[in-house]
mmCIF file of C-alpha atoms in Angstrom:
data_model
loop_
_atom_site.group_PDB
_atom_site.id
_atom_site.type_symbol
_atom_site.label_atom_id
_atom_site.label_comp_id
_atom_site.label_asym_id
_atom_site.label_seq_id
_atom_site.Cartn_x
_atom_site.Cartn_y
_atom_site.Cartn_z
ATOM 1 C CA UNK A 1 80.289 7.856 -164.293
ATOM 2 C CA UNK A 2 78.663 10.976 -162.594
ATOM 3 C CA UNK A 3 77.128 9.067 -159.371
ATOM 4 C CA UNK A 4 80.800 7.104 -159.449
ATOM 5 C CA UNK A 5 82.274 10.653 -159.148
ATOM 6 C CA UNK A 6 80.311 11.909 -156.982
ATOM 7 C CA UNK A 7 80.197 8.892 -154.154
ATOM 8 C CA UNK A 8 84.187 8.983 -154.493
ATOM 9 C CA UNK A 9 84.475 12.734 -153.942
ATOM 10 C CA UNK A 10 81.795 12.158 -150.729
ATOM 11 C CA UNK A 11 84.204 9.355 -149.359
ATOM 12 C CA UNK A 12 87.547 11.173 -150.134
ATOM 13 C CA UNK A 13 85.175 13.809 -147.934
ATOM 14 C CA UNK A 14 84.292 11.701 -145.154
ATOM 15 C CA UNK A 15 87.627 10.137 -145.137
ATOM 16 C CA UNK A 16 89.188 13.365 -144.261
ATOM 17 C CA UNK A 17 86.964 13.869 -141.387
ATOM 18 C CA UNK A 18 84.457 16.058 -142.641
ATOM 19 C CA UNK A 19 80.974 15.902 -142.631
ATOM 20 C CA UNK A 20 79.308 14.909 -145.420
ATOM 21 C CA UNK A 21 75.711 14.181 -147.083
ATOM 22 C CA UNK A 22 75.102 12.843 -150.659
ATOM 23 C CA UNK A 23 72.205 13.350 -152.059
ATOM 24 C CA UNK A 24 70.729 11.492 -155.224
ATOM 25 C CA UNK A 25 69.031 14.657 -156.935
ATOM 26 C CA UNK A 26 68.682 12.247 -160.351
ATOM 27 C CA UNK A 27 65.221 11.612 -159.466
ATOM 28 C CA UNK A 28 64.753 10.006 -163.412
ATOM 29 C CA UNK A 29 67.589 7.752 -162.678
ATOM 30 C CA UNK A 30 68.526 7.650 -159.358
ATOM 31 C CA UNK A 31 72.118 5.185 -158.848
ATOM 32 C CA UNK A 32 73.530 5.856 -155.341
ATOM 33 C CA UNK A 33 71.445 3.574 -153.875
ATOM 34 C CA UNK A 34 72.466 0.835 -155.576
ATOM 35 C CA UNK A 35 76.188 2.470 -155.428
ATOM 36 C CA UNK A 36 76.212 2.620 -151.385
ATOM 37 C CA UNK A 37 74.588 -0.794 -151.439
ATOM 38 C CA UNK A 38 71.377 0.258 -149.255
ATOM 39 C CA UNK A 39 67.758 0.671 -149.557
ATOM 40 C CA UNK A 40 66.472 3.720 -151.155
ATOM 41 C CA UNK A 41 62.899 3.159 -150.818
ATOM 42 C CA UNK A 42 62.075 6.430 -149.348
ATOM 43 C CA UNK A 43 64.040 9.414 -150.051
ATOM 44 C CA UNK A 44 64.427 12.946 -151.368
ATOM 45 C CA UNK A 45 61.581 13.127 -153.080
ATOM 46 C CA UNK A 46 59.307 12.484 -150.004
ATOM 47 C CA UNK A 47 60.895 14.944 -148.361
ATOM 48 C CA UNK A 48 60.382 17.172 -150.724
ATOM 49 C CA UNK A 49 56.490 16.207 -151.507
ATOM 50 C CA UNK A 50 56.298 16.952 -147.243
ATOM 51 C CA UNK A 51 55.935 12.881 -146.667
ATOM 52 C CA UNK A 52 59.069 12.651 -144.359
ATOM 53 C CA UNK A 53 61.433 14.924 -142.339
ATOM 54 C CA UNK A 54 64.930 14.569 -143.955
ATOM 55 C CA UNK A 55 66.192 13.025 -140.700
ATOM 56 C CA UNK A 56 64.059 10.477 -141.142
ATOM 57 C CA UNK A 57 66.081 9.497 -144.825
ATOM 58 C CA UNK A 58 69.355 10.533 -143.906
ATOM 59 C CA UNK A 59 71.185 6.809 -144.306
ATOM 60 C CA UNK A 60 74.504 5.661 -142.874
ATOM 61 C CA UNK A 61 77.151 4.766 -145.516
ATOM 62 C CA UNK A 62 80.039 2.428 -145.650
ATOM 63 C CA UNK A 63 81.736 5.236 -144.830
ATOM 64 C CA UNK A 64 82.463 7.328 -141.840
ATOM 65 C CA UNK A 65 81.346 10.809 -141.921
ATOM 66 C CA UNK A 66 79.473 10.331 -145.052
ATOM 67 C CA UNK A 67 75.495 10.298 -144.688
ATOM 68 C CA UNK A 68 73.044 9.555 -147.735
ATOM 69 C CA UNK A 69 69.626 10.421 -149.515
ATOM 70 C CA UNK A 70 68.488 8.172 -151.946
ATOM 71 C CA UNK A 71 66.353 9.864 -154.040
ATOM 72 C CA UNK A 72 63.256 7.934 -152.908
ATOM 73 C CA UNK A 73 60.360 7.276 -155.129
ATOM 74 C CA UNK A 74 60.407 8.744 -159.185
ATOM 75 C CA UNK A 75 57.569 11.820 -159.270
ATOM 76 C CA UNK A 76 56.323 12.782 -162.489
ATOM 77 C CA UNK A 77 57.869 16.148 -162.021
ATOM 78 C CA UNK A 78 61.280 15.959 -161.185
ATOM 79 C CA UNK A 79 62.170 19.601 -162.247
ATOM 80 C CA UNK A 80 59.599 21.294 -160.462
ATOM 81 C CA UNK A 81 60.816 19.303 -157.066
ATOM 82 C CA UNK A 82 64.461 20.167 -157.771
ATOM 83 C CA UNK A 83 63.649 23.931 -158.308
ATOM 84 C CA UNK A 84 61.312 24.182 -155.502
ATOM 85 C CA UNK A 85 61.646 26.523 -152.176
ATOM 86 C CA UNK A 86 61.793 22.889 -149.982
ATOM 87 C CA UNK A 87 64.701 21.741 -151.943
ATOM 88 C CA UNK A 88 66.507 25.237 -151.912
ATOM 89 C CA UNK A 89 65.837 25.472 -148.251
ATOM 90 C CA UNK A 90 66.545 21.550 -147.456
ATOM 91 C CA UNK A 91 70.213 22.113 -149.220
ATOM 92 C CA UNK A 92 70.845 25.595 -146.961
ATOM 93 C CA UNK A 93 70.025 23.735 -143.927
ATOM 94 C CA UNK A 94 72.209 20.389 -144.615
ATOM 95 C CA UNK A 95 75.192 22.629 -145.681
ATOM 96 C CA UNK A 96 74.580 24.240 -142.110
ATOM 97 C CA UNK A 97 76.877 21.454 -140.609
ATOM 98 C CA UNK A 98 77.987 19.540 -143.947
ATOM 99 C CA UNK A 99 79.538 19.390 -146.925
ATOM 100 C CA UNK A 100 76.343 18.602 -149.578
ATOM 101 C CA UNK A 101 76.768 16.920 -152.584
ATOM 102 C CA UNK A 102 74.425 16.771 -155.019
ATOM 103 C CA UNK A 103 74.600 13.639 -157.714
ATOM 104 C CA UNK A 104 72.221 15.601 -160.502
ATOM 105 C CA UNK A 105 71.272 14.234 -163.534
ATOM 106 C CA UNK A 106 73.168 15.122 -167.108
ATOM 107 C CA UNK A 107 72.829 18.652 -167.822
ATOM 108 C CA UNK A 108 72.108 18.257 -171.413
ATOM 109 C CA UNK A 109 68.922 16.437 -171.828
ATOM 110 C CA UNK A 110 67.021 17.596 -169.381
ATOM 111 C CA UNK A 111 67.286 20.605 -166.734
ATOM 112 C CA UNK A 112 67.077 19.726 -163.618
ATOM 113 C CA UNK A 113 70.993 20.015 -162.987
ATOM 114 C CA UNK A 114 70.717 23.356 -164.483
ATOM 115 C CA UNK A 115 68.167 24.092 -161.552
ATOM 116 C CA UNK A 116 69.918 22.789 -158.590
ATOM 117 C CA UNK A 117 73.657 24.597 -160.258
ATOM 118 C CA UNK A 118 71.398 27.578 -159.707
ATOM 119 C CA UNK A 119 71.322 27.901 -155.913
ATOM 120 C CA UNK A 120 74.752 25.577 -155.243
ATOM 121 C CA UNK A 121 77.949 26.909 -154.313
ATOM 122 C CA UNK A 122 79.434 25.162 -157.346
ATOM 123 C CA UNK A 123 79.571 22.217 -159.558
ATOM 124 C CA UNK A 124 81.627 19.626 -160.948
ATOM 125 C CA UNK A 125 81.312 18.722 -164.952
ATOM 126 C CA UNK A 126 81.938 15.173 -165.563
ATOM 127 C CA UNK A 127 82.930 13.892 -169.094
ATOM 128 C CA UNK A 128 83.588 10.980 -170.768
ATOM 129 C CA UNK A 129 86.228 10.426 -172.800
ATOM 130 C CA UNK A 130 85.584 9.672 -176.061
ATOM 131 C CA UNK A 131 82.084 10.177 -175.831
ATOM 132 C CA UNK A 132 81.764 13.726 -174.647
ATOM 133 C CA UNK A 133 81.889 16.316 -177.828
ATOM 134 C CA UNK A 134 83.795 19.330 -177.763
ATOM 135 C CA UNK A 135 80.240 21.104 -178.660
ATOM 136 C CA UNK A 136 78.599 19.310 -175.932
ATOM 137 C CA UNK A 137 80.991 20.527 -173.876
ATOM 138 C CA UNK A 138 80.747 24.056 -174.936
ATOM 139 C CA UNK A 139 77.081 24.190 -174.839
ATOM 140 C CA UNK A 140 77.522 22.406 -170.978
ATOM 141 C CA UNK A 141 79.637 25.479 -169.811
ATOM 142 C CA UNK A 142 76.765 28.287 -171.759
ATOM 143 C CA UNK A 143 73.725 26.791 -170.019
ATOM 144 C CA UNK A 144 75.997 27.075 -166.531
ATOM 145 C CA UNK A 145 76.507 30.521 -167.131
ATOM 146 C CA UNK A 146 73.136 31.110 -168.410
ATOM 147 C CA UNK A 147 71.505 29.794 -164.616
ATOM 148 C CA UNK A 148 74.142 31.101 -163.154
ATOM 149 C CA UNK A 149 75.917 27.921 -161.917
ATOM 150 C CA UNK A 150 79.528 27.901 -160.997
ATOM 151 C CA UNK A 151 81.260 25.648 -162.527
ATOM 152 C CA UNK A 152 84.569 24.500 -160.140
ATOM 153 C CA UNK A 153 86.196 22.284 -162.310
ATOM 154 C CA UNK A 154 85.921 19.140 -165.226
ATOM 155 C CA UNK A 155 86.514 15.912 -164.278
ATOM 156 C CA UNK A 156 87.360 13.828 -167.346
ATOM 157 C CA UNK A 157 86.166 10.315 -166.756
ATOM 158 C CA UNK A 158 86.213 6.641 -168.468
ATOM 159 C CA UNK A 159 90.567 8.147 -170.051
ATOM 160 C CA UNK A 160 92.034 4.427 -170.902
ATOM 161 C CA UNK A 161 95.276 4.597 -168.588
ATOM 162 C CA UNK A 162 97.510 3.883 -171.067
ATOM 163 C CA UNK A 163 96.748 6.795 -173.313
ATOM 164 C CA UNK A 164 96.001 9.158 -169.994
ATOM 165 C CA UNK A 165 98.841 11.016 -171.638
ATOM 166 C CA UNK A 166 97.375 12.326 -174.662
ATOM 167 C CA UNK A 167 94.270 12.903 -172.916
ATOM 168 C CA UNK A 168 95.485 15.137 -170.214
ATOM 169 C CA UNK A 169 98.175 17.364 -172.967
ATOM 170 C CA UNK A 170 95.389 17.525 -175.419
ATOM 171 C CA UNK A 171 97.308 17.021 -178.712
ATOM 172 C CA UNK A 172 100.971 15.717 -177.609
ATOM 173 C CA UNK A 173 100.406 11.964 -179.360
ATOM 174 C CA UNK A 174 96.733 11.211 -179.421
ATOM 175 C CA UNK A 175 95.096 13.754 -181.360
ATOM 176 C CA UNK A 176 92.229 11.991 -181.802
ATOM 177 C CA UNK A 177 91.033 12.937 -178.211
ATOM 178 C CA UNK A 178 91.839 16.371 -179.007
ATOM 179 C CA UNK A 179 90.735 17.106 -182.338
ATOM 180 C CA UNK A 180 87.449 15.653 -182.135
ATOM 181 C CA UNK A 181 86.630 15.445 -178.083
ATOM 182 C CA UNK A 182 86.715 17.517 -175.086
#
């Protein structure tokens, strides 16, 4: 649901006339290729390995105004790429003339999205109903303060529409979402 999230916000983006670039920083399980329906072949993490000049991976979308990087081949240190200077310095210089977004992986299991919320202007939580744990939501919002992310918001993802009610009023008819979930 993340990548879904993330392509949407980048197209709501594009559609409004600003300039935007997506790119797949889930280098373990990268999905925007297959999302945007292109070829990710090459990618972030041969720009960031030195391999290619980002202009080189920069794809057009489906959309207008909306640019990708796929996130190119997996390296067996995805962490150490995301934290790097080239990455830090690759995201300053896109958000020169666009909007960046960054589709990182889950912040729980591993830590490279607690690396990239480091140096970003902000981030977006994304949690799915009925899966997503009020603890697992707590201990989501810690490890952002403890890297010093900024978290702008929670988007609550996979609510059934026909109970979006008791999901968004936590507790007013389906207390089962809000006794046991976030």
């Amino acid at each position: 649901g993340k990548s879904t999230v993330a392509a949407t916000l980048a197209r709501v983006l594009g559609a409004s006339g600003q300039s935007v670039v997506i790119i797949d920083a889930d280098l373990r399980r990268p999905t925007l290729a297959k999302v945007f329906d292109v070829v990710g072949t090459v990618g972030l993490s041969h720009v960031l390995t030195g391999q290619v000049p980002v202009e080189d991976v920069l794809l057009t979308t489906d959309q207008d105004n909306v640019r990708l990087v796929t996130s190119g081949r997996t390296p067996p240190n995805p962490s150490e790429l995301l934290g790097s200077v080239r990455m830090h310095e690759l995201v300053a210089r896109l958000t020169e003339d666009h909007v960046v977004i960054l589709d990182a992986p889950p912040l729980l299991p591993v830590t490279d999205a607690g690396v990239l919320a480091g140096f970003c202007d902000g981030t977006l939580l994304v949690f799915a109903v009925g899966k997503t744990h009020k603890e697992q939501a707590r201990l989501a919002a810690r490890m952002m303060s403890q890297v010093g992310g900024r978290v702008l918001g929670v988007v609550l993802n996979l609510a059934p529409q026909r109970k979006v009610g008791g999901v968004v009023y936590g507790g007013y008819g389906y207390s089962s979402y809000s006794s046991d979930y976030a």
